[in-house]
Amino acid sequence: MNGIFALCVQDFKRLLTNALFWVLTVTLVIIILVVNFALPGEVSARGDFDGAVSLILPVSATIEVLGEVTEPIPFNKRITPVFVCFEALITGFLLGGALMLAEKEEETVRALRIAPMGAIKYLLSKTLLFAVIGTIYASLITVFCVGVFISWLIFIPLAFLGTAIMTLIGLAYTTLFRDMSSWFFSLVILLCVNMLPIISYMSPSYMPLWIKLLPSFPILFSFEKVMFGGSIDLTAVLYISAWVVIASAIAYLMMQKNFLKGAKNL
Amino acid sequence: MIKVKNVYHDYEGKGKFAVSDISFSVEPGKIFGFLGPSGAGKSTIQNIMTGLLPLQRGEVSYNGISVRELRTDFFNQIGVSFEHPNLYTTLTGFENLKYFAALFSVPTIAPMELLERVGLRDAAKKRVSEYSKGMKQRLTFARALINKPKYLFLDEPTSGLDPKTAMSVRDLIMEQKNRGAAVFLTTHNMELADALCDEVAFIYGGIIAACDSPDALKLKYGKREVKVLFRENGEEKTKTFDMNNRDGLSSFIQSADIIKIHSQEATLEEIFLKVTGKELSA
């Protein structure tokens, strides 16, 4: 375990000289400023935007609310889980890939391949580092945009596991590439697909099965429940756990095949 | 002991072998020199031996265990100094060694101690991106030693180094040999090989053209002659004697004003040219 922490420390030092790391950090600050000072609390002319379907009703109609009457969530706060999910949590996806590509470009991967490291140690060190960074970023966005009165006991493991899943997928995906340009182009497409659950989040009537299968879906909706009340259902916990296992298995196999073995990276 | 037996490698799978029927062994406490020009197949063999390239045909074993069966733990015993430095350029020299030390599960040498030995102590806190080529070469060499490897692979370890640093690197290589490491030295520097190696193999066109100790090769391919430098009428002159003509040499030494006497043994460079046939086309 000592070795893994030492690797995390050195990887963090590498991150400090990585332009993408600073771009993501500045974006984090911009998000906090935008949510607090630029985005409106209300966006719909037909009432508060609360994520529900709006209906144009006849003037004489009366509305009876069956459940508990709650204060509508301001739009700028309601959008926070989206920023947490698709900014903070993808730090590992982007930066893990960037560090791995740098290892290919500097050819340090050859030195790693003749070291007693193995795929597990490599994946653990990177995933641990980015899971911590992702959790810190997610917490900062949440504190400054929503406040401190949320269930941190659920929020922290959720952010940690969410970033871990994204990091593992990012690392697995990056093993297929040798240079930054081809990687970045296809990465944008992958990130866009990963962001599709935003449609369901903004328009809850649209929730096809295929969108629910994306790893970001259960994470996004779980963040919503953690931030604005409500309990995370068992299905979401199972989905996220399953994705941790799937992402770990894929990352391990891809690392073995494309990064640490074979003649591809010589 | 490292054993390489009848190894072949074909990069494209079309029957065109980059190396063919390569066999040799490296014993603990010995330095084995693998000599040849660029493109001869030296790096291919080293990459197969270290597991960077898959073993297609033949056998490579470490103390009887095939390279195909080696587990991750085995790499605790290996050190490789690559010809082209491959380092984390955004980290300092010290941090690079710390990073790699963290990968091993065996005791490692303190990074600063190693940096001192290769003359990089003053540059320890400098980023590698600011290092010269020679400094990067030394750091790559130091990294190969960090785990006190039992099997050490060195690819052109003194390339691009000034004579003083090259000498200290030579001393470090000898230290590894003396502590019992099996050293596999890949180079085209015949002088380095002559000074360090217990055994050398000449590789050319993917095959081993000759393999023996440097002294045995010199005896086999060298001239049995003695060259005498002497002074006559104020001028320096030379005369060559066949070693079998001892009487002639002896009487000349007694009568002439001798300055220097040299045996005319061949250099490894000359022997290489002879066994690979290159001098015929020169």
XYZ file of C-alpha atoms in Angstrom:
548
model
C 0.000 0.000 0.000
C 2.977 2.305 0.701
C 4.045 1.965 -2.910
C 0.594 2.953 -4.140
C 0.551 6.111 -1.996
C 4.053 6.997 -3.201
C 2.879 6.606 -6.796
C -0.161 8.789 -6.050
C 2.099 11.524 -4.688
C 4.383 11.490 -7.732
C 1.403 11.396 -10.113
C -0.063 14.386 -8.295
C 3.212 16.264 -8.831
C 2.965 15.411 -12.527
C -0.582 16.756 -12.536
C 0.556 20.109 -11.209
C 2.471 20.675 -14.443
C -0.400 19.464 -16.623
C -2.315 22.210 -18.433
C -5.547 20.174 -18.521
C -5.526 19.936 -14.713
C -5.464 23.710 -14.414
C -8.127 24.094 -17.117
C -10.425 21.797 -15.119
C -9.629 23.628 -11.884
C -10.389 27.021 -13.426
C -13.609 25.561 -14.905
C -14.590 24.498 -11.389
C -14.260 28.089 -10.163
C -16.183 29.382 -13.185
C -19.005 26.884 -12.517
C -19.294 28.051 -8.912
C -19.427 31.682 -10.054
C -21.919 30.974 -12.848
C -24.268 28.968 -10.616
C -24.250 31.639 -7.919
C -24.192 34.830 -9.956
C -25.173 34.174 -13.569
C -27.778 31.423 -13.705
C -31.326 32.481 -12.756
C -33.301 30.827 -10.008
C -36.328 30.695 -12.283
C -36.220 29.889 -15.997
C -39.838 29.149 -17.006
C -42.424 31.800 -17.799
C -45.023 29.217 -16.801
C -43.877 28.858 -13.251
C -40.901 27.477 -11.425
C -38.770 25.039 -13.295
C -38.805 22.024 -11.064
C -38.051 19.346 -13.571
C -41.668 18.345 -13.927
C -43.624 18.439 -17.173
C -45.382 21.766 -17.645
C -49.019 21.712 -18.710
C -51.097 24.504 -20.127
C -54.315 24.229 -18.189
C -57.688 25.919 -18.752
C -58.125 29.009 -16.609
C -60.972 27.421 -14.648
C -58.951 24.305 -13.702
C -57.863 23.781 -10.127
C -54.714 21.963 -9.131
C -54.722 19.543 -6.279
C -51.322 18.489 -5.023
C -51.468 14.950 -3.703
C -48.028 14.677 -2.102
C -46.183 16.828 0.368
C -46.020 20.478 -0.734
C -42.357 21.523 -0.979
C -40.622 24.688 -1.971
C -39.611 24.569 -5.647
C -35.848 24.129 -6.140
C -34.265 27.157 -7.838
C -32.950 26.323 -11.320
C -29.355 27.328 -10.560
C -29.244 24.948 -7.610
C -31.080 22.189 -9.407
C -28.445 22.201 -12.161
C -25.627 21.606 -9.611
C -25.763 17.755 -9.740
C -25.177 18.042 -13.505
C -21.991 20.067 -12.951
C -20.831 17.723 -10.194
C -21.427 14.694 -12.382
C -19.963 16.035 -15.605
C -17.184 18.280 -14.364
C -15.893 17.035 -11.020
C -16.372 13.340 -11.678
C -14.771 13.307 -15.125
C -11.458 14.703 -13.842
C -10.143 11.151 -13.618
C -11.497 10.303 -17.045
C -9.655 13.213 -18.654
C -6.564 13.550 -16.478
C -5.968 9.824 -16.010
C -5.974 9.484 -19.774
C -3.710 12.511 -20.171
C -1.143 11.085 -17.719
C -1.255 7.715 -19.442
C -0.727 9.276 -22.874
C 2.212 11.266 -21.504
C 3.686 7.938 -20.347
C 3.323 6.612 -23.863
C 4.781 9.727 -25.469
C 7.726 9.905 -23.054
C 8.114 6.126 -23.426
C 8.147 5.682 -19.658
C 5.625 2.919 -20.308
C 8.605 0.754 -21.394
C 10.204 1.265 -18.005
C 6.897 0.527 -16.264
C 6.556 -2.705 -18.211
C 9.832 -4.067 -16.872
C 8.984 -3.016 -13.303
C 7.144 -5.284 -10.840
C 4.037 -3.173 -10.966
C 1.275 -4.977 -12.825
C -2.054 -3.607 -13.956
C -3.672 -3.651 -10.503
C -1.064 -1.425 -8.828
C -1.121 0.988 -11.764
C -4.919 1.211 -11.836
C -5.206 1.471 -8.055
C -2.706 4.310 -7.782
C -4.339 6.385 -10.529
C -7.923 5.594 -9.486
C -7.243 6.423 -5.847
C -5.638 9.752 -6.730
C -8.438 10.867 -9.037
C -11.193 9.563 -6.779
C -9.811 11.842 -4.037
C -9.448 14.815 -6.407
C -12.922 14.209 -7.882
C -14.476 14.006 -4.411
C -12.800 17.270 -3.365
C -13.974 19.032 -6.546
C -17.513 17.638 -6.185
C -17.615 18.747 -2.550
C -16.422 22.251 -3.416
C -19.076 22.704 -6.110
C -21.760 21.394 -3.759
C -20.746 23.532 -0.771
C -20.595 26.736 -2.800
C -23.691 26.069 -4.924
C -26.084 24.122 -2.691
C -24.734 24.487 0.836
C -23.380 22.284 3.580
C -26.645 20.755 4.783
C -26.641 17.595 2.750
C -25.986 13.987 3.662
C -22.189 13.886 3.436
C -22.090 10.260 4.523
C -23.758 9.369 1.238
C -22.324 12.192 -0.866
C -18.647 11.368 -0.268
C -18.811 7.626 -1.123
C -20.981 8.489 -4.120
C -18.500 11.075 -5.447
C -15.575 8.752 -4.701
C -17.094 5.753 -6.498
C -18.436 7.911 -9.325
C -14.985 9.354 -10.043
C -13.432 5.899 -9.695
C -15.817 4.498 -12.343
C -15.077 7.383 -14.722
C -11.312 7.099 -14.131
C -11.283 3.362 -14.822
C -13.329 3.798 -18.012
C -11.058 6.664 -19.093
C -7.889 4.639 -18.480
C -9.287 1.611 -20.313
C -10.290 3.787 -23.255
C -6.942 5.584 -23.412
C -4.998 2.317 -23.786
C -6.311 2.266 -27.365
C -4.516 5.478 -28.324
C -0.936 6.584 -28.835
C -1.278 10.339 -29.197
C -3.279 13.173 -27.734
C -4.989 14.410 -30.921
C -6.787 11.200 -31.935
C -7.585 10.477 -28.282
C -9.123 13.856 -27.577
C -11.417 13.876 -30.629
C -12.992 10.500 -29.867
C -13.048 11.326 -26.173
C -15.382 14.249 -26.799
C -17.852 11.869 -28.497
C -17.656 9.460 -25.563
C -18.183 12.271 -23.063
C -21.207 13.494 -25.014
C -22.767 10.013 -24.869
C -22.026 9.886 -21.147
C -23.854 13.217 -20.713
C -27.100 12.015 -22.298
C -28.756 11.362 -18.888
C -28.993 15.173 -18.609
C -31.966 14.899 -20.995
C -33.783 12.644 -18.551
C -32.754 14.858 -15.645
C -34.213 17.963 -17.246
C -37.185 16.139 -18.710
C -38.055 13.221 -16.393
C -40.750 11.922 -18.727
C -37.970 10.787 -21.088
C -36.210 7.825 -19.489
C -35.619 5.039 -22.006
C -33.859 1.905 -20.784
C -30.698 2.527 -22.819
C -30.140 5.875 -21.116
C -30.583 4.229 -17.707
C -27.788 1.803 -18.561
C -25.182 4.553 -18.889
C -22.944 4.772 -15.788
C -23.635 8.473 -15.318
C -27.424 7.908 -15.009
C -27.623 6.423 -11.500
C -24.847 8.746 -10.304
C -26.600 11.899 -11.542
C -29.962 11.015 -10.019
C -28.341 9.895 -6.776
C -26.628 13.285 -6.477
C -29.996 14.957 -6.987
C -31.471 12.955 -4.122
C -28.494 13.588 -1.832
C -28.566 17.335 -2.457
C -32.298 17.991 -2.449
C -33.680 15.334 -0.116
C -34.891 11.869 -0.799
C -33.272 8.525 -0.287
C -31.181 6.648 -2.821
C -33.011 3.538 -3.930
C -31.500 0.094 -3.957
C -31.511 -0.075 -7.760
C -29.155 2.917 -7.956
C -26.798 1.350 -5.400
C -26.778 -1.896 -7.383
C -26.242 -0.036 -10.680
C -23.280 1.898 -9.292
C -21.771 -1.203 -7.661
C -22.156 -3.115 -10.915
C -20.428 -0.318 -12.812
C -17.504 -0.345 -10.351
C -17.021 -4.059 -11.061
C -17.533 -3.713 -14.848
C -15.215 -0.682 -15.153
C -12.509 -2.407 -13.052
C -12.675 -5.584 -15.133
C -12.582 -3.702 -18.449
C -9.718 -1.476 -17.294
C -7.711 -4.479 -16.068
C -8.141 -6.422 -19.307
C -7.383 -3.413 -21.514
C -4.291 -2.579 -19.463
C -2.994 -6.129 -19.770
C -3.688 -6.315 -23.477
C -2.703 -2.875 -24.715
C -0.515 -1.168 -22.150
C 1.615 -3.515 -20.098
C 2.020 -6.393 -22.537
C 2.437 -7.015 -26.247
C 4.647 -5.280 -28.759
C 2.206 -2.436 -29.414
C 3.842 0.121 -27.143
C 7.472 -0.506 -28.037
C 21.960 -17.648 -14.895
C 20.312 -16.307 -18.041
C 20.077 -18.807 -20.899
C 19.081 -17.861 -24.431
C 18.626 -20.808 -26.744
C 17.822 -20.839 -30.462
C 15.799 -17.655 -30.372
C 14.167 -16.341 -33.535
C 11.963 -13.293 -33.972
C 9.839 -12.221 -36.893
C 8.191 -8.803 -36.464
C 5.797 -9.071 -39.390
C 5.082 -12.800 -39.297
C 6.148 -13.196 -42.925
C 9.113 -15.457 -42.358
C 11.642 -12.604 -42.410
C 13.545 -12.991 -39.164
C 15.061 -9.970 -37.440
C 17.159 -12.388 -35.366
C 17.853 -16.066 -36.073
C 19.104 -18.936 -33.971
C 20.541 -16.796 -31.184
C 22.068 -18.765 -28.312
C 24.270 -17.712 -25.392
C 24.261 -17.619 -21.611
C 25.140 -15.033 -18.977
C 26.423 -16.240 -15.623
C 26.087 -14.374 -12.315
C 29.027 -12.061 -11.701
C 29.861 -11.854 -15.410
C 29.405 -9.173 -18.038
C 28.218 -10.376 -21.412
C 28.717 -7.930 -24.290
C 26.350 -7.992 -27.216
C 28.120 -6.079 -29.946
C 26.941 -4.977 -33.316
C 25.978 -2.015 -35.480
C 22.557 -0.352 -35.431
C 19.830 -2.599 -36.817
C 21.798 -5.791 -36.181
C 19.160 -7.156 -33.785
C 20.694 -6.231 -30.412
C 17.630 -4.442 -29.058
C 15.312 -7.185 -30.354
C 17.146 -9.756 -28.242
C 17.213 -7.496 -25.187
C 13.481 -6.801 -25.547
C 12.727 -10.529 -25.788
C 14.895 -11.221 -22.746
C 13.152 -8.574 -20.648
C 9.673 -9.610 -21.788
C 9.003 -6.404 -23.724
C 8.674 -8.514 -26.870
C 6.921 -11.882 -26.818
C 9.122 -14.934 -27.233
C 8.063 -16.499 -30.544
C 10.525 -19.328 -31.007
C 13.349 -20.730 -28.903
C 13.804 -20.337 -25.175
C 14.920 -17.678 -22.725
C 15.182 -18.720 -19.095
C 16.284 -17.266 -15.778
C 17.682 -19.929 -13.450
C 15.692 -22.500 -15.393
C 12.382 -20.616 -15.381
C 11.130 -19.730 -18.843
C 10.502 -16.069 -19.621
C 6.980 -17.177 -20.626
C 6.245 -18.241 -17.046
C 7.662 -15.226 -15.246
C 5.340 -13.423 -12.850
C 5.225 -9.726 -11.994
C 7.356 -10.327 -8.875
C 10.268 -11.470 -11.022
C 10.784 -7.903 -12.237
C 12.030 -7.026 -8.749
C 15.257 -8.696 -9.889
C 15.654 -6.854 -13.196
C 17.187 -3.503 -14.051
C 17.145 -2.032 -17.542
C 18.945 1.048 -18.782
C 17.441 1.962 -22.137
C 19.458 3.496 -24.972
C 16.990 6.363 -25.351
C 16.244 7.919 -21.957
C 12.582 7.443 -21.025
C 11.876 9.522 -17.952
C 9.079 11.598 -16.473
C 10.206 14.959 -17.825
C 7.891 17.002 -15.599
C 9.345 15.419 -12.447
C 12.795 16.123 -11.010
C 15.607 13.592 -11.183
C 15.054 12.785 -7.505
C 11.289 12.365 -7.993
C 11.853 10.065 -10.978
C 13.911 7.728 -8.829
C 11.385 7.972 -5.975
C 8.581 7.061 -8.383
C 10.338 3.962 -9.665
C 11.567 2.954 -6.215
C 7.897 2.844 -5.154
C 7.198 0.170 -7.772
C 9.517 -2.395 -6.192
C 8.725 -4.687 -3.310
C 12.411 -5.287 -2.500
C 14.785 -2.941 -0.635
C 15.938 -0.109 -2.885
C 18.918 2.232 -2.866
C 18.292 5.781 -1.600
C 17.702 8.006 -4.669
C 20.141 10.685 -3.495
C 22.911 8.119 -3.048
C 22.447 6.949 -6.631
C 22.286 10.491 -7.976
C 25.553 11.211 -6.190
C 27.187 8.185 -7.810
C 26.225 9.292 -11.331
C 27.168 12.914 -10.699
C 23.628 14.300 -10.602
C 23.384 15.329 -6.954
C 23.432 19.035 -7.804
C 20.710 18.543 -10.417
C 18.535 16.360 -8.167
C 15.857 19.021 -7.706
C 15.860 20.111 -11.334
C 13.106 18.979 -13.673
C 14.263 16.330 -16.136
C 13.004 18.495 -19.022
C 15.923 20.826 -18.176
C 18.500 18.010 -18.246
C 21.013 17.572 -21.085
C 21.041 14.323 -23.062
C 23.997 13.032 -21.068
C 22.282 13.826 -17.754
C 19.147 11.964 -18.852
C 21.334 9.022 -19.867
C 22.918 8.960 -16.412
C 19.542 9.175 -14.692
C 18.223 6.273 -16.796
C 21.298 4.298 -15.785
C 20.807 5.181 -12.109
C 17.167 4.103 -12.310
C 18.258 0.673 -13.580
C 20.317 0.181 -10.414
C 17.752 1.319 -7.853
C 16.531 -2.190 -6.956
C 20.044 -3.740 -6.818
C 19.101 -5.988 -9.756
C 20.256 -9.554 -10.092
C 19.983 -9.241 -13.864
C 21.108 -5.953 -15.332
C 20.470 -4.951 -18.949
C 22.434 -1.990 -20.244
C 21.861 -0.537 -23.694
C 24.650 1.851 -24.724
C 25.163 3.065 -21.137
C 28.013 5.461 -21.931
C 26.613 6.889 -25.148
C 26.855 10.689 -25.153
C 28.801 10.890 -21.888
C 32.000 12.838 -21.323
C 35.101 10.687 -20.602
C 35.069 11.380 -16.844
C 31.394 10.453 -16.415
C 31.784 7.483 -18.742
C 34.580 6.263 -16.470
C 32.402 6.535 -13.346
C 29.612 4.654 -15.148
C 32.152 1.948 -16.043
C 33.142 1.721 -12.378
C 29.498 1.333 -11.380
C 29.009 -1.447 -13.937
C 32.053 -3.247 -12.515
C 30.569 -2.866 -9.019
C 27.391 -4.594 -10.194
C 29.456 -7.432 -11.605
C 31.462 -7.724 -8.396
C 28.344 -7.980 -6.245
C 27.221 -10.928 -8.403
C 24.828 -9.449 -10.958
C 24.592 -10.973 -14.421
C 25.137 -8.007 -16.731
C 23.974 -7.971 -20.339
C 25.664 -5.085 -22.116
C 24.450 -4.032 -25.550
C 26.777 -1.658 -27.337
C 28.623 -0.755 -30.489
C 31.420 0.743 -28.386
C 34.126 -1.920 -28.780
C 36.476 -0.148 -26.385
C 33.876 -0.278 -23.605
C 33.169 -3.932 -24.330
C 36.880 -4.748 -24.317
C 37.349 -3.036 -20.963
C 34.338 -4.602 -19.222
C 33.167 -7.836 -20.781
C 34.025 -11.374 -19.759
C 32.452 -12.645 -22.930
C 31.276 -10.961 -26.115
C 29.032 -11.936 -29.010
C 29.197 -10.193 -32.366
C 25.764 -9.868 -33.911
C 25.367 -8.874 -37.502
C 22.322 -9.246 -39.754
C 20.393 -10.948 -36.959
C 22.849 -13.789 -36.391
C 25.748 -14.275 -33.992
C 28.930 -14.226 -36.040
C 31.304 -14.992 -33.152
C 31.023 -15.521 -29.399
C 33.914 -15.896 -26.949
C 35.978 -14.022 -24.378
C 37.716 -10.896 -25.742
C 41.152 -12.451 -25.051
C 40.272 -15.668 -26.876
C 38.979 -13.699 -29.845
C 42.151 -11.603 -29.919
C 44.283 -14.711 -29.865
C 42.237 -16.306 -32.585
C 42.025 -13.332 -34.912
C 44.974 -11.153 -33.894
C 48.433 -11.073 -35.504
C 51.282 -12.699 -33.604
C 53.570 -9.765 -34.156
C 55.542 -7.257 -32.123
C 56.035 -3.690 -33.235
C 59.191 -1.931 -32.031
C 59.616 1.843 -32.027
C 63.306 2.828 -32.045
C 65.583 5.791 -32.696
C 68.184 5.740 -35.502
C 70.276 8.709 -36.617
C 68.035 11.025 -34.581
C 64.841 9.764 -36.289
C 62.040 7.622 -34.818
C 61.424 4.437 -36.811
C 59.308 1.272 -36.420
C 60.002 -2.365 -37.208
C 57.638 -5.358 -36.954
C 58.730 -8.835 -35.829
C 56.900 -12.134 -36.062
C 56.526 -13.542 -32.535
C 58.010 -16.820 -33.750
C 61.215 -14.970 -34.703
C 62.340 -14.572 -31.088
C 66.058 -14.579 -31.874
C 65.697 -11.760 -34.381
C 63.673 -9.701 -31.948
C 66.077 -10.386 -29.110
C 69.195 -9.323 -31.031
C 67.418 -6.218 -32.346
C 66.420 -5.160 -28.826
C 70.019 -5.498 -27.678
C 71.484 -3.515 -30.561
C 68.929 -0.739 -31.203
C 67.938 2.380 -29.257
C 64.448 1.157 -28.269
C 61.677 3.655 -27.411
C 58.580 1.375 -27.172
C 57.535 -2.233 -27.839
C 53.928 -3.210 -28.586
C 52.326 -6.589 -29.196
C 50.127 -6.382 -32.269
C 46.960 -7.950 -30.871
C 43.815 -7.131 -32.776
C 41.194 -4.802 -31.328
C 37.595 -6.006 -31.032
C 36.744 -3.520 -33.771
C 39.196 -5.211 -36.146
C 37.967 -8.663 -35.173
C 34.374 -7.608 -35.750
C 35.236 -6.382 -39.219
C 36.994 -9.638 -39.915
C 34.268 -12.025 -38.741
C 31.348 -10.150 -40.230
C 33.128 -9.779 -43.560
C 32.672 -6.049 -43.559
C 36.333 -5.358 -44.248
C 36.075 -7.300 -47.520
C 33.653 -4.765 -48.919
C 35.510 -1.791 -47.408
